[in-house]
Coordinates of C-alpha atoms and ligand atoms in Angstrom, one line a residue:
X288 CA 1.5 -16.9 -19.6
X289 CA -2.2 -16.8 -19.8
X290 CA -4.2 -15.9 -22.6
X291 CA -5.3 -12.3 -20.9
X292 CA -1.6 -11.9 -20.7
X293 CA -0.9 -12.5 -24.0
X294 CA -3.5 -10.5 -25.2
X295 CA -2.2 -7.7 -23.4
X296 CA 1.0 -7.9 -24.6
X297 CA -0.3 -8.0 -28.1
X298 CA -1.7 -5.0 -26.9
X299 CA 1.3 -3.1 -26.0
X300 CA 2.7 -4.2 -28.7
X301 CA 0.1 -2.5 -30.7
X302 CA 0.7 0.6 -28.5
X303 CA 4.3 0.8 -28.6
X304 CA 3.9 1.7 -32.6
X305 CA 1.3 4.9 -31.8
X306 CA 4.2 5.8 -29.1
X307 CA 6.8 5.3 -31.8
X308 CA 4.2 7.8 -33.9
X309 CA 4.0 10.3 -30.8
X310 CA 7.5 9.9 -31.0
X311 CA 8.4 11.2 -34.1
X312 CA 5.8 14.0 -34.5
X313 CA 7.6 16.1 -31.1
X314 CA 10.8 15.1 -32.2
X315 CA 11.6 13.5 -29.3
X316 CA 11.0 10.3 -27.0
X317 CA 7.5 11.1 -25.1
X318 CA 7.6 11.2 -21.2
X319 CA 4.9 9.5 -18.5
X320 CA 4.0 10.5 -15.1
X321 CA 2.3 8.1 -12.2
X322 CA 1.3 9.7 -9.7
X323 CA 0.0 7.8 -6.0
X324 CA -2.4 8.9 -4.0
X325 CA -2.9 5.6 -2.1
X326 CA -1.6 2.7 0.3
X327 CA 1.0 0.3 -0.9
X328 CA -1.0 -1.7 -3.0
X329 CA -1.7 1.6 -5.3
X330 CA 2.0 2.0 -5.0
X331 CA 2.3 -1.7 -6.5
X332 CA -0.5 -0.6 -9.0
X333 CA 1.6 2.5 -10.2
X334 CA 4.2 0.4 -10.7
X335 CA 2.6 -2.0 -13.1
X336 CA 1.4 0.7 -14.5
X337 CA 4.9 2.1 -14.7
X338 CA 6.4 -0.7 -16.0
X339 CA 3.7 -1.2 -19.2
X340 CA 4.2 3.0 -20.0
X341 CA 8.0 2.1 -20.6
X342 CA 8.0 -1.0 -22.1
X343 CA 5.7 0.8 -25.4
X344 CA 8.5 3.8 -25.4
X345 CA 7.2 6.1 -22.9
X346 CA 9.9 7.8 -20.6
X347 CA 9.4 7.9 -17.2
X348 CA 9.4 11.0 -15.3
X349 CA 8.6 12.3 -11.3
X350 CA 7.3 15.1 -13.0
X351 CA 3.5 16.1 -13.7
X352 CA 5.0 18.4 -16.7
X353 CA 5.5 14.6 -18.5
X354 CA 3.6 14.4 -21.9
X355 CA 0.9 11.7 -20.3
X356 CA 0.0 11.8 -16.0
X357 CA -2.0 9.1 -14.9
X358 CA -3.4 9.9 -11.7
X359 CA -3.7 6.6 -9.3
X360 CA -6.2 7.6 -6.7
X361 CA -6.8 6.8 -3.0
X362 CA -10.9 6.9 -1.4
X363 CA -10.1 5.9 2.0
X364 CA -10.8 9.1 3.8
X365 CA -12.7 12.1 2.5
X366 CA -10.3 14.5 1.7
X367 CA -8.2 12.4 -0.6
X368 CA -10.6 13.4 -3.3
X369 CA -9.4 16.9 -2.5
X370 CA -6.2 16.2 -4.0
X371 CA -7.2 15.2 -7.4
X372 CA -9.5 17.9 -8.8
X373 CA -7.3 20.3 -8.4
X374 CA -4.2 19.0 -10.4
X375 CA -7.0 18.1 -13.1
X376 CA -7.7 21.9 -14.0
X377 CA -4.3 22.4 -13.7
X378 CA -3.7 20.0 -17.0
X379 CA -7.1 20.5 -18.5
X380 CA -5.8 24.3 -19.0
X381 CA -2.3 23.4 -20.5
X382 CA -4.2 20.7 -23.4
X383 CA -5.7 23.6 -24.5
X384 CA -2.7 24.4 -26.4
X385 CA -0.7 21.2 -26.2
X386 CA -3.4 18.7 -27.5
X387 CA -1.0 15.7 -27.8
X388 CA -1.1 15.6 -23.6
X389 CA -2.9 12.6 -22.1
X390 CA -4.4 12.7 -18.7
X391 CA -6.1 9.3 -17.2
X392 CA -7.6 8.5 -14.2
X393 CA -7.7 5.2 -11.9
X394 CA -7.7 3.3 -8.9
X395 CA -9.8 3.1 -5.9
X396 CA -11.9 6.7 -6.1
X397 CA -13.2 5.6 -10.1
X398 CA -14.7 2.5 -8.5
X399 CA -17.3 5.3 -7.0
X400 CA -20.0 6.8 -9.8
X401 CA -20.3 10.2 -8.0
X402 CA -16.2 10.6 -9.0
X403 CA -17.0 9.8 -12.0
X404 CA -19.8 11.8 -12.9
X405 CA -18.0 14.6 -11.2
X406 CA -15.3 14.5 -13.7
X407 CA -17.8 13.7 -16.6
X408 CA -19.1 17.4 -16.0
X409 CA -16.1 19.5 -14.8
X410 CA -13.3 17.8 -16.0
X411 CA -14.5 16.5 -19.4
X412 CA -11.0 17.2 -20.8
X413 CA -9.5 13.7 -19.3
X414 CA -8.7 11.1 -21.6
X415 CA -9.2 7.4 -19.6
X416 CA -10.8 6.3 -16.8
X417 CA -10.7 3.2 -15.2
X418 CA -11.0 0.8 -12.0
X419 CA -8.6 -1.6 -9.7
X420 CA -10.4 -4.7 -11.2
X421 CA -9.1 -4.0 -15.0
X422 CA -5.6 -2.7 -14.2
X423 CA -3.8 -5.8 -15.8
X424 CA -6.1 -4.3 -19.3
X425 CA -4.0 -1.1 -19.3
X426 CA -2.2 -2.0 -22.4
X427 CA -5.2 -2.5 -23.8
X428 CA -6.8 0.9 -22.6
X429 CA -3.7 2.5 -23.7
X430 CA -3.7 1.7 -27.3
X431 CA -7.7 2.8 -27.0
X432 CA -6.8 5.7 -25.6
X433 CA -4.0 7.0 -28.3
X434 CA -6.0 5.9 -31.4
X435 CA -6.1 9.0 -33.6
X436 CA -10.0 8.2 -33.8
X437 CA -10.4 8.7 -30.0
X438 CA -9.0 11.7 -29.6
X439 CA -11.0 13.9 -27.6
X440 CA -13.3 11.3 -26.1
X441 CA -13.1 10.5 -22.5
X442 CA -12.9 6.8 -22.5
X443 CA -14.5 5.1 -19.2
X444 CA -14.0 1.4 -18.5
X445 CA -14.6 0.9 -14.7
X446 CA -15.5 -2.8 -13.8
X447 CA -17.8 -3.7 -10.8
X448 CA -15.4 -7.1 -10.2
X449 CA -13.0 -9.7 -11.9
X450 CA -12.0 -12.9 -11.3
X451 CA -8.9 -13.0 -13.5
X452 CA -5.3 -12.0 -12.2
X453 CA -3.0 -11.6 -14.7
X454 CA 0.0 -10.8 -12.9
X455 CA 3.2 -11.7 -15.7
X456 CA 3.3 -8.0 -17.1
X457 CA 6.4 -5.6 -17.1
X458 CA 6.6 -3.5 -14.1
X459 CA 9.3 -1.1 -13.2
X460 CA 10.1 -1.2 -9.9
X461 CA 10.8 2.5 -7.7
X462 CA 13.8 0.6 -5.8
X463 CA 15.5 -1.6 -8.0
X464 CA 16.6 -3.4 -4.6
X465 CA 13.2 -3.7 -3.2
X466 CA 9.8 -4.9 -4.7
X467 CA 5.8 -5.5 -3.0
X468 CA 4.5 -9.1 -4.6
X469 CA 0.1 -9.2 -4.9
X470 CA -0.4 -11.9 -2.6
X471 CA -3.9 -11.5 -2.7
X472 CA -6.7 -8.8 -4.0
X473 CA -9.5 -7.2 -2.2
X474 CA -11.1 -7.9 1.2
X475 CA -14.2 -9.0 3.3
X476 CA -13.8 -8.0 6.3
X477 CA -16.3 -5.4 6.0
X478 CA -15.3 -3.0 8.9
X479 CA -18.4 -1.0 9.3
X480 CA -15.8 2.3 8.6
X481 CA -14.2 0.9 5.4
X482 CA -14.6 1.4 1.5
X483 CA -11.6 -0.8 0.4
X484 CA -14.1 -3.7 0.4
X485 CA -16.4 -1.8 -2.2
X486 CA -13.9 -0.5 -4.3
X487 CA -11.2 -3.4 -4.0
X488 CA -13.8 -6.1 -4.1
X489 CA -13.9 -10.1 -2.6
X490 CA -11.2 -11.2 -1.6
X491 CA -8.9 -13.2 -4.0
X492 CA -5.6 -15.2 -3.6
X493 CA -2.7 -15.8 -6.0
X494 CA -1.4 -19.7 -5.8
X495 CA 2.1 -20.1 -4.2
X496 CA 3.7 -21.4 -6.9
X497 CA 2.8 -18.0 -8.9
X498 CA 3.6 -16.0 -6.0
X499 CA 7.5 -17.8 -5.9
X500 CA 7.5 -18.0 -9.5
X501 CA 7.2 -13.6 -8.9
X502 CA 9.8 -14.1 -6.1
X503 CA 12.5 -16.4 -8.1
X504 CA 12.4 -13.6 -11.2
X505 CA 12.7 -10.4 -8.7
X506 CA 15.3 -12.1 -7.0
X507 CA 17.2 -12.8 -10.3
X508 CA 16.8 -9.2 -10.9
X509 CA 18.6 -8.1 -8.2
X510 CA 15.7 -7.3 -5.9
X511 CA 17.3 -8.5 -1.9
X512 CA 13.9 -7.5 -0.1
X513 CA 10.3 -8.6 -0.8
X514 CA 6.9 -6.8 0.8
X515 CA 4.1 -9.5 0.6
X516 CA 0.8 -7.1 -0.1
X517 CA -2.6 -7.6 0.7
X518 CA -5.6 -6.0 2.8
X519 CA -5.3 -9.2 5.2
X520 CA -2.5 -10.9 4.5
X521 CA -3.6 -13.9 7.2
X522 CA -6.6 -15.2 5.6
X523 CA -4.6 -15.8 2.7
X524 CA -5.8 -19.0 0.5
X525 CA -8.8 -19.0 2.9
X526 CA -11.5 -18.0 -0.1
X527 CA -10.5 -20.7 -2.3
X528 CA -12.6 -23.3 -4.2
X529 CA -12.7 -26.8 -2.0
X530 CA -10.3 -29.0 -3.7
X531 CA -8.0 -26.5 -4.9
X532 CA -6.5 -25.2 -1.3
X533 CA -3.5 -26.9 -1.6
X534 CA -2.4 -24.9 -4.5
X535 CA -2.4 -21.8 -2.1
X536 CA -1.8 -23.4 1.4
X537 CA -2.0 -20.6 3.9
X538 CA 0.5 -17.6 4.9
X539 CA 2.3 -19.0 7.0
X540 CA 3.5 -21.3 5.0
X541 CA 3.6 -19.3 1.8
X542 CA 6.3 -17.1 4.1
X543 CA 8.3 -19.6 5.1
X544 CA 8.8 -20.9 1.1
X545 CA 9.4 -16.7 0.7
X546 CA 11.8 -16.2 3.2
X547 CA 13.7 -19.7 2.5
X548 CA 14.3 -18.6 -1.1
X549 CA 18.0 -17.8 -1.4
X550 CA 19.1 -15.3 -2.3
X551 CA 16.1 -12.8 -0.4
X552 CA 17.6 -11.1 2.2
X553 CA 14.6 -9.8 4.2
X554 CA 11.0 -10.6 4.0
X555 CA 8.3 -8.1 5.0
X556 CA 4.3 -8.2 5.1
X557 CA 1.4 -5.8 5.0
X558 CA -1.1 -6.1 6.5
X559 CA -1.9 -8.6 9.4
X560 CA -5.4 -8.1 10.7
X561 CA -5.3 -9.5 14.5
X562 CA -8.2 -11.3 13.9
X563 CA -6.6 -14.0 11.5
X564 CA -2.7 -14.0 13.5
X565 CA -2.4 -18.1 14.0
X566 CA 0.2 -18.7 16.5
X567 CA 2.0 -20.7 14.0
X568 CA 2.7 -17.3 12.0
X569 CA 4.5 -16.2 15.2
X570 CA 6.8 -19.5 15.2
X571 CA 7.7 -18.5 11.0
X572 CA 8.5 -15.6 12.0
X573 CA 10.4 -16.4 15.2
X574 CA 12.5 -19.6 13.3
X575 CA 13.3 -17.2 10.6
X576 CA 16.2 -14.2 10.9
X577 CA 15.7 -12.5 8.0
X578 CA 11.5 -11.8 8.3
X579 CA 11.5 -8.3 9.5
X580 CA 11.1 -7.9 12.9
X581 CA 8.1 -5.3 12.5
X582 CA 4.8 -6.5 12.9
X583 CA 1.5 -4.0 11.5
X584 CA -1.1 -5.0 13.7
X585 CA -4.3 -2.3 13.3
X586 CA -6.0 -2.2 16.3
X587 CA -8.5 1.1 15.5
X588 CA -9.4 1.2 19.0
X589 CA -8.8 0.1 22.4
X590 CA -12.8 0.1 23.1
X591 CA -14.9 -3.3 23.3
X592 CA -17.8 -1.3 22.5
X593 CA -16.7 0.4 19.7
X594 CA -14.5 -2.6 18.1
X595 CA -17.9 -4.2 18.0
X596 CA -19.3 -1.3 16.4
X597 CA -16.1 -1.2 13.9
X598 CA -17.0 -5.1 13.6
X599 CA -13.2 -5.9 13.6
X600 CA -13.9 -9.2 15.3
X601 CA -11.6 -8.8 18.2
X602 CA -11.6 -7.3 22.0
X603 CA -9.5 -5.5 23.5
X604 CA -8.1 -8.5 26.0
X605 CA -7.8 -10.6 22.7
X606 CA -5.6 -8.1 21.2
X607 CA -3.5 -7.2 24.5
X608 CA -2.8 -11.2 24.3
X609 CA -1.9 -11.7 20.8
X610 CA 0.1 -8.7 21.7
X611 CA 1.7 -10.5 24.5
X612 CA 2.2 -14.2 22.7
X613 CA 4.2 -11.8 20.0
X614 CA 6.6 -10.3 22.3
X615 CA 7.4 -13.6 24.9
X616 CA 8.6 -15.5 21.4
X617 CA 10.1 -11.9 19.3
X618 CA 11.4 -10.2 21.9
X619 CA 12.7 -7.6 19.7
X620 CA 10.0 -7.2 17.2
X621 CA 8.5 -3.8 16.8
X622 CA 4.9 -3.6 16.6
X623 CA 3.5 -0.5 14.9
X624 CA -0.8 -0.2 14.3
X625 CA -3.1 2.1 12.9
X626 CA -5.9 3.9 15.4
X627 CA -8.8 6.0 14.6
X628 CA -10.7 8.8 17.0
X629 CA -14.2 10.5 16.5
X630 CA -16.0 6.8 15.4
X631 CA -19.6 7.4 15.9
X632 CA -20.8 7.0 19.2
X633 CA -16.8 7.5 20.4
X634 CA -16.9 9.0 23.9
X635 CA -13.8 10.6 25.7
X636 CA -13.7 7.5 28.0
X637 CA -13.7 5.3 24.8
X638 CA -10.2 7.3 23.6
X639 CA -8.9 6.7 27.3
X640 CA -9.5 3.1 26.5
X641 CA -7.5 3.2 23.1
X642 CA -4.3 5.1 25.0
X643 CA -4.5 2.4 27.8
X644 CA -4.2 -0.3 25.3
X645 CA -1.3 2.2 23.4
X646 CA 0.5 2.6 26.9
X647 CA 0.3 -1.1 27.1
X648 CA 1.4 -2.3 23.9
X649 CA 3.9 0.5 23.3
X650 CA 3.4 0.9 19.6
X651 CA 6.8 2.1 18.0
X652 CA 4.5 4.0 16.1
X653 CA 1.4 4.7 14.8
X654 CA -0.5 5.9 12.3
X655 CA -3.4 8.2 13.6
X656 CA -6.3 8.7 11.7
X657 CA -9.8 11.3 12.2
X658 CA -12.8 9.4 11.5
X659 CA -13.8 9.9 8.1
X660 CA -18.1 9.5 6.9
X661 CA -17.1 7.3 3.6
X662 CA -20.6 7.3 1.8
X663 CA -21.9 3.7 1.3
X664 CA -20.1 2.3 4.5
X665 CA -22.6 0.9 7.2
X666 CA -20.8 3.7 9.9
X667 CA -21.5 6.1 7.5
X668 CA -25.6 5.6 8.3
X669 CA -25.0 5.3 12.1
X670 CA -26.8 8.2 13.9
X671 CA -24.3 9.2 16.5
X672 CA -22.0 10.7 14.4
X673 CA -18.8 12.6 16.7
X674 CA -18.9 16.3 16.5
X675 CA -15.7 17.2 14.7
X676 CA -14.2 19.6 17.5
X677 CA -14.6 16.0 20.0
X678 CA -12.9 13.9 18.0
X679 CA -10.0 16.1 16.9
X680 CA -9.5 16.6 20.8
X681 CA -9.5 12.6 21.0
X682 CA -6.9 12.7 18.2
X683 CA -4.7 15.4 19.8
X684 CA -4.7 13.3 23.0
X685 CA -4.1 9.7 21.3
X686 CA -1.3 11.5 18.9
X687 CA 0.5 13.1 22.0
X688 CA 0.8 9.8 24.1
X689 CA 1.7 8.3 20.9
X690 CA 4.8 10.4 19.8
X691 CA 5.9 10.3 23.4
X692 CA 5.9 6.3 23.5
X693 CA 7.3 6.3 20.1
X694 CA 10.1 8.2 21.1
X695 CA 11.2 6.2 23.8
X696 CA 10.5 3.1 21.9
X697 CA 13.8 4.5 19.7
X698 CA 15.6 5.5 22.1
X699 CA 15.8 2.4 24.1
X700 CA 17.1 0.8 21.0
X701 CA 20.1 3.2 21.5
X702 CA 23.8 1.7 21.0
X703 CA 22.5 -1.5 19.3
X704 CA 23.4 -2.7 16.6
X705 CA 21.0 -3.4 13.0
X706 CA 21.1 -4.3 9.9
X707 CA 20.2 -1.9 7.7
X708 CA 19.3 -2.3 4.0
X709 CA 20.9 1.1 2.2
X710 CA 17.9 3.2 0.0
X711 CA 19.8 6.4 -0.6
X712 CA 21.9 8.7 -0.3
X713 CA 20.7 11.4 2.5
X714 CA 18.9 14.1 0.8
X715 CA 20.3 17.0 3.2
X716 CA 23.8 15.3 3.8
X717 CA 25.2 14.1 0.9
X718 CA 27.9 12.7 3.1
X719 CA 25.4 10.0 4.5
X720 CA 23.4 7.5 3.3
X721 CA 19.8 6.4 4.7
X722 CA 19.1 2.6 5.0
X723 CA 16.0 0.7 6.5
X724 CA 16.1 -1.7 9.7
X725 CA 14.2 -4.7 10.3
X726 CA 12.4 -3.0 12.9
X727 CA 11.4 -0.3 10.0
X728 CA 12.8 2.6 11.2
X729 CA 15.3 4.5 9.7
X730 CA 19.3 5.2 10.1
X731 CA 21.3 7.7 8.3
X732 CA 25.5 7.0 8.5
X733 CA 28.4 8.0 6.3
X734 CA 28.6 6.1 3.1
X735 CA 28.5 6.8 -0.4
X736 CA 26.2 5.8 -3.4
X737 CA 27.6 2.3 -3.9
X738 CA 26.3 1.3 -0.8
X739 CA 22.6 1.7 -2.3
X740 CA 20.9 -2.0 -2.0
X741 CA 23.1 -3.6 0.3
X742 CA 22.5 -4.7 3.7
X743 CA 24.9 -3.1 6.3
X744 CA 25.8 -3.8 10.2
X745 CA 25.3 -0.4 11.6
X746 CA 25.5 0.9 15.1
X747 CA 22.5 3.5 16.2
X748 CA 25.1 5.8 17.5
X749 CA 22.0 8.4 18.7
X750 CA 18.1 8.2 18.8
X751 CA 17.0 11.3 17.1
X752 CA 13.5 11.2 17.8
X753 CA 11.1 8.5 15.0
X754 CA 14.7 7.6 13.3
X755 CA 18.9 7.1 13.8
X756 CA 22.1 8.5 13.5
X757 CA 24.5 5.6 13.1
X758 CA 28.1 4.7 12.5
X759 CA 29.3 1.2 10.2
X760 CA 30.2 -1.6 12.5
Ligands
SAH2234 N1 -6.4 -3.5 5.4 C1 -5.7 -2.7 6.3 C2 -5.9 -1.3 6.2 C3 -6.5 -0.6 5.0 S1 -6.9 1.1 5.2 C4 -6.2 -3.2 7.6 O1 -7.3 -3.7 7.8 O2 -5.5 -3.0 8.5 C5 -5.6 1.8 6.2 C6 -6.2 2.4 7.5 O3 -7.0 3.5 7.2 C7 -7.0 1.5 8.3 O4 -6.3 0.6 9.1 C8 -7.8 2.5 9.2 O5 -7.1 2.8 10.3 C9 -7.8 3.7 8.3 N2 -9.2 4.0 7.8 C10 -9.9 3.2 6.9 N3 -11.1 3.7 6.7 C11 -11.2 4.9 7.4 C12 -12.2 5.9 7.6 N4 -13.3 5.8 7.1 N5 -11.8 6.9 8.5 C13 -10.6 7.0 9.0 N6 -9.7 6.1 8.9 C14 -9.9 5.0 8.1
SF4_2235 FE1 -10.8 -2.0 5.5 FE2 -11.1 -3.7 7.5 FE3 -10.6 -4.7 5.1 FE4 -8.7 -3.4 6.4 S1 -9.7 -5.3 7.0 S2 -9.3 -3.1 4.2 S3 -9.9 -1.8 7.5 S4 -12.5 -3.6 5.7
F3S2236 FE1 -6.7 3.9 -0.7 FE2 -7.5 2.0 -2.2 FE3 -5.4 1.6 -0.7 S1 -8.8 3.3 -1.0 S2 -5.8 2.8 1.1 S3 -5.6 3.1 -2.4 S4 -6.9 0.1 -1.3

């Protein structure tokens, strides 16, 4: 442990006595709310933060009726703000008569002043606010935040950056059978579109040995399936002092040691920027069974001219033959990718470019995204901005070919056979449970509860559009 991790536990520890207060003066054990707004590493964030709420006495709860919410927030499109304000007002107007209620901001949006000042005026009824770079202080912020003396005080502690990572802190996990691992913070690739580099900050790698310290303890908990998690999970251990690189090595290798830990039945990653994809990545992958055999590969768009504008460091042919290299040595890994329409300067013949490259590829699936003016982004100062009603007919076009390809991507996979890894049991048929393939798509098939967290051999009996019907084999 290092000494900001033993300070924050001294910190809980500190917190888990107001709890115990709280505790006694409603008569019963309080309850906490995280709610995410954001990508998977705010998912990993909320469960950090998760993890610290129950380990000082807190009980956890999906519900926003809990006793403290904690709002985990998401900037990377527009309207995301649009979500939060709302359920603010919502709260403000029930602490009005239930003062003991504690409602904190954080993540990505509160690395942004004009959030901040916006909640300042309207919302002055919230009780913390912080950043992504002082996370790992939350204990700390806590116990700040449910000191009698502070009541009523908005509390702001947003940091510009950090160099520390303090990782060893409880974290309670949403599947106990799955878990993400921080391989590395923030990003600088810059694409001319893209906040996460101003409100994630530079880029910073974990060592390996802390990373499969993380793996070894999930692992003896019972977790069978890891998620590696970072922007750009390929220039991992590149921003590293000289002299100190073989501490980290690089991801390949780092997901070989994952994958080769027994005991870890499947091995995912999120996400690969094609920029960085080394052929020798391909070979771990290849040489390894139980690395998922789904590859996230963003392209954004199938346009030289515009991938240039997005500065995203590749063309189109460079892509279409990393593409290729994939497939000839993975014949049956999936590749899915995230696109986006209405880019300034985007013309209809720009979109025809991305579907080409979407026809060629054949994504099985796709996450499709409008354009969206992020204040403080170099795209966001470019003159030819699209007119909205062009780029949502670039979108409708792009989505339709996609949902068609992705479609037939499932069905050819019809009558195989997968390994699935059970999640739950099927929310509109109790009679079937819902596991996960390699290839990330879905299959439901009879089973009961116990099955939960194992892998099972299932047949895809029938392609039902993005997911499976299946039968045990
Ligand atoms: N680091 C990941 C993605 C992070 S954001 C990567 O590079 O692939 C997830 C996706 O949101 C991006 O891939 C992009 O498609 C989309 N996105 C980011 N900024 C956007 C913006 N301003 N407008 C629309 N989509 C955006
Ligand atoms: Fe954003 Fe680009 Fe970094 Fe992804 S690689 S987080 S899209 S700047
Ligand atoms: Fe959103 Fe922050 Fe992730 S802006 S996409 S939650 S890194």
């Amino acid at each position: 442990m290092n000494d900001e991790e033993k300070r924050q536990y001294e910190a809980a520890a500190r917190a888990t006595d107001q709890v115990r207060a709280l505790s006694s003066m409603l008569g019963r054990q309080p309850t906490a709310c995280v709610v995410t707004f954001g990508c998977q590493m705010n998912a990993r964030d909320s469960e950090k933060l998760s993890g610290i709420l129950e380990s000082v006495g807190f009980a956890l709860s999906e519900s926003e009726d809990a006793d403290l919410v904690i709002y985990n927030t998401c900037t990377v499109r527009e309207n995301a703000d649009n979500r939060l304000f709302g359920r603010l007002g919502a709260i403000g107007a029930r602490k009005k008569t239930e003062p003991w209620r504690k409602l904190f901001v954080c993540g990505c949006m509160m690395q942004e002043d004009i959030h901040i000042e916006r909640i300042k005026k309207s919302y002055p009824f919230v009780d913390l606010i912080f950043g992504t770079h002082n996370l790992f202080t939350f204990p700390s912020l806590l116990e700040a935040a449910l000191a009698p003396e502070n009541q009523g005080r908005l509390i702001i502690d947003v940091w510009q950056e950090t160099k520390t990572i303090a990782e060893r802190l409880p974290s309670k996990r949403k599947y106990p059978f799955k878990s993400g691992v921080n391989i590395m913070f923030g990003c600088d690739n810059f694409c001319t579109y893209c906040i996460v580099p101003y409100v994630r900050g530079r880029e910073r790698s974990r060592t390996a040995d802390e990373i499969l310290e993380e793996v070894e303890k999930l692992k003896d908990d019972g977790v069978k399936e890891i998620m590696l998690l970072g922007q750009n999970v390929n220039s991992y251990g590149n921003k590293v002092p000289e002299g100190e690189r073989e501490a980290y090595g690089d991801f390949p290798s780092l997901l070989e040691r994952v994958a080769e830990t027994p005991g870890i039945g499947r091995v995912r990653f999120m996400t690969s920027h094609p920029k960085d994809l080394s052929d020798r990545l391909i070979d771990v992958i290849a040489s390894h069974d139980n690395i998922a055999r789904h590859l996230h590969l963003p392209l954004q768009s199938g346009s030289d001219r515009i991938l240039k504008r997005m500065n995203r460091g590749y063309t189109r042919e460079q892509y279409l033959d990393l593409a290729a290299r994939i497939r000839d040595r993975i014949p049956d890994i999936a590749l899915t990718t995230d696109l986006i329409t209405g880019f300034p300067g985007e013309t209809p013949e720009d979109v025809d470019l991305t579907i080409d490259v979407v026809r060629r590829v054949r994504f099985q699936n796709a996450f499709t995204f409008l354009y969206s003016r992020r204040s403080g982004t170099p795209a966001a100062g470019f003159p030819d901005q699209v007119d909205h009603a062009l780029a949502q007919e670039g979108f409708d076009r792009l989505l339709a070919v996609m949902q068609e390809i992705a479609k037939a991507e499932c069905a050819a996979k019809e009558g195989q056979t997968g390994l699935a890894l059970v999640e739950a049991v099927n929310e509109s048929d109790p009679s079937l449970v819902t596991g996960r393939l390699s290839d990330n798509l879905l299959v439901h098939f009879p089973g009961d509860r116990n099955l939960i967290g194992e892998f099972v051999p299932v047949r895809l009996t029938e392609a039902r559009g993005f997911y499976y019907i299946g039968k045990r084999e």
